[in-house]
mmCIF file of C-alpha atoms and ligand atoms in Angstrom:
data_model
loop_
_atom_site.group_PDB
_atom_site.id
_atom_site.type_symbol
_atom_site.label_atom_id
_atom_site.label_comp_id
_atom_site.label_asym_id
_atom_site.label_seq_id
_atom_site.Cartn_x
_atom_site.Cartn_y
_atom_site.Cartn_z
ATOM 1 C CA UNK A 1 110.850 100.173 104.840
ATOM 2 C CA UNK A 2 108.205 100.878 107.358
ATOM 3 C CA UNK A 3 104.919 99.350 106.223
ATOM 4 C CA UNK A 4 102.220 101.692 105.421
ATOM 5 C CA UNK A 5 99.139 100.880 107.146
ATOM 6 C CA UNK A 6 96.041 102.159 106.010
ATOM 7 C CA UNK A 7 94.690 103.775 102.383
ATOM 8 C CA UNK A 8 91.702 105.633 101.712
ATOM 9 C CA UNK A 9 89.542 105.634 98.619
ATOM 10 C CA UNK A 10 85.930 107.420 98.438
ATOM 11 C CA UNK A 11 84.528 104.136 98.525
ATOM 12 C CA UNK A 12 86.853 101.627 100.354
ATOM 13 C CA UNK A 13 89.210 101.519 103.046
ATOM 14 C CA UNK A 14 92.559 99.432 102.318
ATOM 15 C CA UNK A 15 94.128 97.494 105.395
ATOM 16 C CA UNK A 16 96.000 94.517 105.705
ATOM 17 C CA UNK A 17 93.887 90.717 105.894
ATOM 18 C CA UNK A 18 93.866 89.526 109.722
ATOM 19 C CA UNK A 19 92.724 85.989 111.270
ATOM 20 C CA UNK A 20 89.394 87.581 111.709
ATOM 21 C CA UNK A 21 88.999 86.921 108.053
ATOM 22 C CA UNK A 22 89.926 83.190 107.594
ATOM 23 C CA UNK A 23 86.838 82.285 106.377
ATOM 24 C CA UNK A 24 85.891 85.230 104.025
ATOM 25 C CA UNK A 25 89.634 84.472 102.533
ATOM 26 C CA UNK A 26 88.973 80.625 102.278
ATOM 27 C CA UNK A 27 84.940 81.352 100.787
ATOM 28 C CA UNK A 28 86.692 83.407 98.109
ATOM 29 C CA UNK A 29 89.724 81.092 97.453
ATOM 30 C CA UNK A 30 88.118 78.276 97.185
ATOM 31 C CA UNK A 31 85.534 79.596 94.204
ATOM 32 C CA UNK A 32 86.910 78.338 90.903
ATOM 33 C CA UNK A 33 85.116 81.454 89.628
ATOM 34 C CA UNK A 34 87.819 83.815 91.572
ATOM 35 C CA UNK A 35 90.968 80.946 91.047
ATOM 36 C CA UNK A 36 90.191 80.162 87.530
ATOM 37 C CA UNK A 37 93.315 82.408 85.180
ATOM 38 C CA UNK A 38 95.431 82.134 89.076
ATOM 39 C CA UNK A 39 98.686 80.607 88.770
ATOM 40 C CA UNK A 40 100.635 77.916 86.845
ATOM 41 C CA UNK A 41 98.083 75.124 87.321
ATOM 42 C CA UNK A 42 94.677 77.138 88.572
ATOM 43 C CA UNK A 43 93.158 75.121 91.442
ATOM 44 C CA UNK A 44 90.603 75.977 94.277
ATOM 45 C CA UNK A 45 91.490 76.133 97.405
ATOM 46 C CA UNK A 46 90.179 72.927 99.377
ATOM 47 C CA UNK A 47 91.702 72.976 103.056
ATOM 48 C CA UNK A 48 90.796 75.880 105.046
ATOM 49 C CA UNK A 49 93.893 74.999 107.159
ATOM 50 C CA UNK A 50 95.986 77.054 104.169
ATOM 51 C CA UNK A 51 95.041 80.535 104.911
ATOM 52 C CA UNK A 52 97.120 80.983 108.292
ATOM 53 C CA UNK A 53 100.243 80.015 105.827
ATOM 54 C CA UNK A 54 98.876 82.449 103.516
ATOM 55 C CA UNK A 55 98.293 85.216 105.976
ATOM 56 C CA UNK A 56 102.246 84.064 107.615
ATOM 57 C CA UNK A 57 102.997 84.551 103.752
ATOM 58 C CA UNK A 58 101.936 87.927 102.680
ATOM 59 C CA UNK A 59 102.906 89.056 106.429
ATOM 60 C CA UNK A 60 106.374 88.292 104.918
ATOM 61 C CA UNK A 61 105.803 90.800 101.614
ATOM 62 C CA UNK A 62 104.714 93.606 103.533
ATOM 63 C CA UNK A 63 107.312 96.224 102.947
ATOM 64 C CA UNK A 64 106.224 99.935 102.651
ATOM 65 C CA UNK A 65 102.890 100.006 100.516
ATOM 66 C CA UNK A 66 104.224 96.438 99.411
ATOM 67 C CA UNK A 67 102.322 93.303 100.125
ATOM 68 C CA UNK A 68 98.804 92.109 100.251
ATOM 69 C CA UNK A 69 95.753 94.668 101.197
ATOM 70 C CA UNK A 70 92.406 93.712 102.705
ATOM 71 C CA UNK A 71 89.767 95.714 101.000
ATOM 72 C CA UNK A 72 86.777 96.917 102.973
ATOM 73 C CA UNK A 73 83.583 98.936 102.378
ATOM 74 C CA UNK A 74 83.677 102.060 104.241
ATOM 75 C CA UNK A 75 85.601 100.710 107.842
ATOM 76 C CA UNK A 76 87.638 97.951 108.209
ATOM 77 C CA UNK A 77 84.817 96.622 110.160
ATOM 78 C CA UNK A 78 82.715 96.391 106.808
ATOM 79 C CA UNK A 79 82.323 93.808 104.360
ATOM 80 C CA UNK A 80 85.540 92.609 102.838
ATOM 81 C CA UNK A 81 85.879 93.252 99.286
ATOM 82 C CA UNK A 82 88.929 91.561 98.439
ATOM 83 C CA UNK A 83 92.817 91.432 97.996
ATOM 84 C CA UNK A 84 95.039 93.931 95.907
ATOM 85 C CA UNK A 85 98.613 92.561 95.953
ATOM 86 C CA UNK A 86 101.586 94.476 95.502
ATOM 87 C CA UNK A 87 104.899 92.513 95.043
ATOM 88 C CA UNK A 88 108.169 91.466 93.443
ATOM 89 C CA UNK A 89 107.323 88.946 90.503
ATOM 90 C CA UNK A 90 109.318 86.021 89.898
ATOM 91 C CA UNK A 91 110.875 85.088 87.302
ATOM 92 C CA UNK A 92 110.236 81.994 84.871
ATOM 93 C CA UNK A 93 112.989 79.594 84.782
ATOM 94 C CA UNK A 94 114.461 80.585 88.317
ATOM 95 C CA UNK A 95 111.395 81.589 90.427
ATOM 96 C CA UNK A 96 113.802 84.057 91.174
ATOM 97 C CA UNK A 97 112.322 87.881 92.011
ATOM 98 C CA UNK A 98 112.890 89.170 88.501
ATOM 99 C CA UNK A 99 113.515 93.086 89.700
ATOM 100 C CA UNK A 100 109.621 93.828 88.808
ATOM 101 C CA UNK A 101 107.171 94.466 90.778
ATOM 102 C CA UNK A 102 103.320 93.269 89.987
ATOM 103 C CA UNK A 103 100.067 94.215 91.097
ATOM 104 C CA UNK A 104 97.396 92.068 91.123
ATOM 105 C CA UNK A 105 93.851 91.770 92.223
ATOM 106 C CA UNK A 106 91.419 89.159 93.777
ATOM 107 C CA UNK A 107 87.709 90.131 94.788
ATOM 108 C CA UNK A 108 85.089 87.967 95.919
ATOM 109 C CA UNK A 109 82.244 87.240 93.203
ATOM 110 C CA UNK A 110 79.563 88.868 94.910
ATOM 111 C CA UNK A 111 81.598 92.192 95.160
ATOM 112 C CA UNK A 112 82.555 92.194 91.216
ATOM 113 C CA UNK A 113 80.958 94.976 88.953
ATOM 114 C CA UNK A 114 81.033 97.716 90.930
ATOM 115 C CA UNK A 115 84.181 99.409 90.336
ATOM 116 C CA UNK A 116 85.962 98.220 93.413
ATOM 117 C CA UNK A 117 88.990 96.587 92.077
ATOM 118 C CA UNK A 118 89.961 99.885 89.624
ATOM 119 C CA UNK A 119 89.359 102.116 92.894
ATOM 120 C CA UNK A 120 91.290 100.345 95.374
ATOM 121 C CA UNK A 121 93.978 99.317 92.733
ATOM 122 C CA UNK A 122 94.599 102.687 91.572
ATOM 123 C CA UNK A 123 95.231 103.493 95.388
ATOM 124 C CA UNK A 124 97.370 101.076 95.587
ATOM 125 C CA UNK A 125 99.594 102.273 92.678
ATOM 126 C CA UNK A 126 99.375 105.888 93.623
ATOM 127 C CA UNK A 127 100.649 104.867 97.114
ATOM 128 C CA UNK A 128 103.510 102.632 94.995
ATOM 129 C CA UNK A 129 104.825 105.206 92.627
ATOM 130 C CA UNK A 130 104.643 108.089 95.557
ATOM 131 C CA UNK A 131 107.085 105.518 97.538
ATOM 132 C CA UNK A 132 109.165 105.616 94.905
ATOM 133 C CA UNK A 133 108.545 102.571 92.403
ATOM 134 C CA UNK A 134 109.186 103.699 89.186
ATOM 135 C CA UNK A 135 106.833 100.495 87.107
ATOM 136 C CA UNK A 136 104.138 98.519 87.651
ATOM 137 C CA UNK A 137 103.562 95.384 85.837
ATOM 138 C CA UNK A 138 100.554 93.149 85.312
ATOM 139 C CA UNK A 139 99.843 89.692 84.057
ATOM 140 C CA UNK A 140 96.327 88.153 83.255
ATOM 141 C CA UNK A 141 95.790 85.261 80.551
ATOM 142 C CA UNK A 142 94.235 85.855 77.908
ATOM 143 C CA UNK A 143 90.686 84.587 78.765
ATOM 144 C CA UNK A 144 90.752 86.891 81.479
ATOM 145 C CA UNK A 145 89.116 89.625 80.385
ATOM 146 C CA UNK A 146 87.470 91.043 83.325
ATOM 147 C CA UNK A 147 91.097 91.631 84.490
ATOM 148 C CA UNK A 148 92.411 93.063 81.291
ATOM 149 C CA UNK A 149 89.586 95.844 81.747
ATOM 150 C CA UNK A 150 91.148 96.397 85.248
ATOM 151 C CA UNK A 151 94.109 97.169 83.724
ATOM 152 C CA UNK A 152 92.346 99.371 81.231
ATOM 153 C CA UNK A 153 91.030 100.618 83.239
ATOM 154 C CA UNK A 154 93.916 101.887 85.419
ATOM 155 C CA UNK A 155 95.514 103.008 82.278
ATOM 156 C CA UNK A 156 98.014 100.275 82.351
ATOM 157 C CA UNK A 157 100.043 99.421 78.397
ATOM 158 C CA UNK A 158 99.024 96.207 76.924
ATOM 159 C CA UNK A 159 102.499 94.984 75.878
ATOM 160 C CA UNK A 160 101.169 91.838 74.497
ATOM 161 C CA UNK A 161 102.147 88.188 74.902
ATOM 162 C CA UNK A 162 105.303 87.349 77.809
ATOM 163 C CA UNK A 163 106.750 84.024 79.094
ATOM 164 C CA UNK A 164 108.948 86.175 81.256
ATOM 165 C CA UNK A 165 106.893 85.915 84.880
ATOM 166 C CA UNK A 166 105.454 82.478 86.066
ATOM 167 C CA UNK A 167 106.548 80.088 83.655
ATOM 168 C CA UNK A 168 103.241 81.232 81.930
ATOM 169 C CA UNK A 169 102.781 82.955 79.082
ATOM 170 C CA UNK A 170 100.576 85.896 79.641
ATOM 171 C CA UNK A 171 99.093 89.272 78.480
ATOM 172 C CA UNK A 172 101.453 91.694 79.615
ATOM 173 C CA UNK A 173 100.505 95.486 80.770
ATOM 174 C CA UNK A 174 102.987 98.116 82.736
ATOM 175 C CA UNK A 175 102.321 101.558 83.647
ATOM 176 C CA UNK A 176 105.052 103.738 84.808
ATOM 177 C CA UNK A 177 105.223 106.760 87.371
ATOM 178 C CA UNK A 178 103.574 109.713 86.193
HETATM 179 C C1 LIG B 1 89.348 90.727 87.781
HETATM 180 C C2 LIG B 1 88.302 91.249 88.755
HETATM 181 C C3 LIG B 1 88.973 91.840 89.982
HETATM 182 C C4 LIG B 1 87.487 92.339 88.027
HETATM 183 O O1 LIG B 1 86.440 92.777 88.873
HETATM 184 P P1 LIG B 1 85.411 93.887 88.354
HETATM 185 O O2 LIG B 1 84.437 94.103 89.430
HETATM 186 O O3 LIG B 1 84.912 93.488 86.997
HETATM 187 O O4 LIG B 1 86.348 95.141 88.099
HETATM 188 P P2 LIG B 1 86.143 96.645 88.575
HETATM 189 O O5 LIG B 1 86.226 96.746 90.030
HETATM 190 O O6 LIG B 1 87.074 97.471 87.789
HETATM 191 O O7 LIG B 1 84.642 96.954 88.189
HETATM 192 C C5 LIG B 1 84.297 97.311 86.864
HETATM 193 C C6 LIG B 1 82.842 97.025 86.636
HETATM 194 O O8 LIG B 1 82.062 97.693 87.634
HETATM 195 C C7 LIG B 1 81.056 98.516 86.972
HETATM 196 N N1 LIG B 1 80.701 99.608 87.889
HETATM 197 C C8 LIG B 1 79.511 99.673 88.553
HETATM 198 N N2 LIG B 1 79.500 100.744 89.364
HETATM 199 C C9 LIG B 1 80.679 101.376 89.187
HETATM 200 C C10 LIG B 1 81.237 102.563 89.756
HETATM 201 N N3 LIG B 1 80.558 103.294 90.650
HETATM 202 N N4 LIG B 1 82.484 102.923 89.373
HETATM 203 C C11 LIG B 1 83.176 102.199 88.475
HETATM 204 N N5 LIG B 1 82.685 101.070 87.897
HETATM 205 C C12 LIG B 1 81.451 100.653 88.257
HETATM 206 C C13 LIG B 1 81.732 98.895 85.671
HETATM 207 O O9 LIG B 1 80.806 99.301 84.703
HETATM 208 C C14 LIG B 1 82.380 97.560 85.294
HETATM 209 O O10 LIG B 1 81.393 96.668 84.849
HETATM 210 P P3 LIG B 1 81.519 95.949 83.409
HETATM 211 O O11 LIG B 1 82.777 95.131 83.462
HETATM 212 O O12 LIG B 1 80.283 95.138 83.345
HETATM 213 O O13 LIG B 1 81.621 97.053 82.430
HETATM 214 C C15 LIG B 1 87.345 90.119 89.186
HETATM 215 O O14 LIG B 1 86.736 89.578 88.040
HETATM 216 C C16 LIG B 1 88.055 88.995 89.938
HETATM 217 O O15 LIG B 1 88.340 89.111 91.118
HETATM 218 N N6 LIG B 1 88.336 87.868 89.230
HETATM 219 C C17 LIG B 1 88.933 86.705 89.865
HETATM 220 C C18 LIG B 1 90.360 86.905 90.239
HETATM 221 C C19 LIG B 1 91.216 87.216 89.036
HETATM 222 O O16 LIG B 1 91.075 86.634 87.978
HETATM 223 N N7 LIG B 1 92.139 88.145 89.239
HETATM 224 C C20 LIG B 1 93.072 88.556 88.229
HETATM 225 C C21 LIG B 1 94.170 87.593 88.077
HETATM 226 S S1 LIG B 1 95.216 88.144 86.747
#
């Protein structure tokens, strides 16, 4: 599918991350604050020689509203926000895409508590389920609180406890198409 380019929100433009942005991406990826509830085994990043594999890698997800989006105030231009991801999630046991797709968000500390994550995520999904996707899950542990009000937020179901993404177990939420 053709991948969409640009979104719009009152407050926020959505693009896609660039090498313009290396260092923004490393500042933010390498703050245990933002990597913390992230992944099997959290860890910060350390090597700022990681993000052009990263950007090669979410390059590689974009498909249709799909992927990774750069989130900017006002322009592109304008202070990056953060990353809403859109994407297959794997399965535990096989790593394998499990047929679901996740959405997921990442915004730099100094950008928290102003509503930006719920605004640009709920583009995000609105995009999604106008391309067609029918649900949208999300997984946060269960410290992560701040993330669980994202999903609250977005009016996502709390399905409760799942080891079926990650090999982790997680608090599960999914909203469907409206
Ligand atoms: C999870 C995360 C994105 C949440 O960020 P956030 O800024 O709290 O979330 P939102 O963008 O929805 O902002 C909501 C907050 O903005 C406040 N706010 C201020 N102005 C606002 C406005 N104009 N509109 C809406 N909310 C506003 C809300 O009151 C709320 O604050 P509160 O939590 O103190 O009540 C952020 O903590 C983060 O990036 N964490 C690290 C990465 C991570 O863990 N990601 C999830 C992995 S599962």
């Amino acid at each position: 599918m053709a991948s969409l380019e640009i979104l719009r929100t009152d407050r926020l433009v959505l693009t896609r991350w660039t090498a313009e942005y290396e260092d923004f991406l490393f500042d933010m990826y390498s703050r245990w604050e933002v990597q913390q509830y992230m992944g099997r085994v959290p860890a910060v990043m350390t090597d700022p020689s990681a993000i052009p594999d990263l950007l090669k890698r979410w390059e590689s997800l974009r498909d249709g509203v799909q992927g990774v989006w750069a989130i900017f105030k006002d322009e592109p231009s304008a202070t990056p926000v953060g990353s809403i991801l859109l994407k297959s999630i794997p399965a535990s046991g096989t790593g394998e895409p499990s047929g679901d797709i996740e959405i997921g968000w990442h915004l730099h500390p100094d950008q928290w508590g102003h509503g930006y994550a719920t605004e640009a995520a709920s583009a995000v999904l609105a995009a999604g389920f106008s391309s067609g996707l029918d649900r949208v899950v999300a997984v946060t542990r269960t410290a992560n609180t701040a993330s669980q009000a994202v999903c609250a937020r977005l009016g996502m179901t709390h399905l409760g406890l799942s080891d079926e993404y990650y090999d982790v177990t997680c608090e599960l939420f999914e909203i469907l198409r409206p």
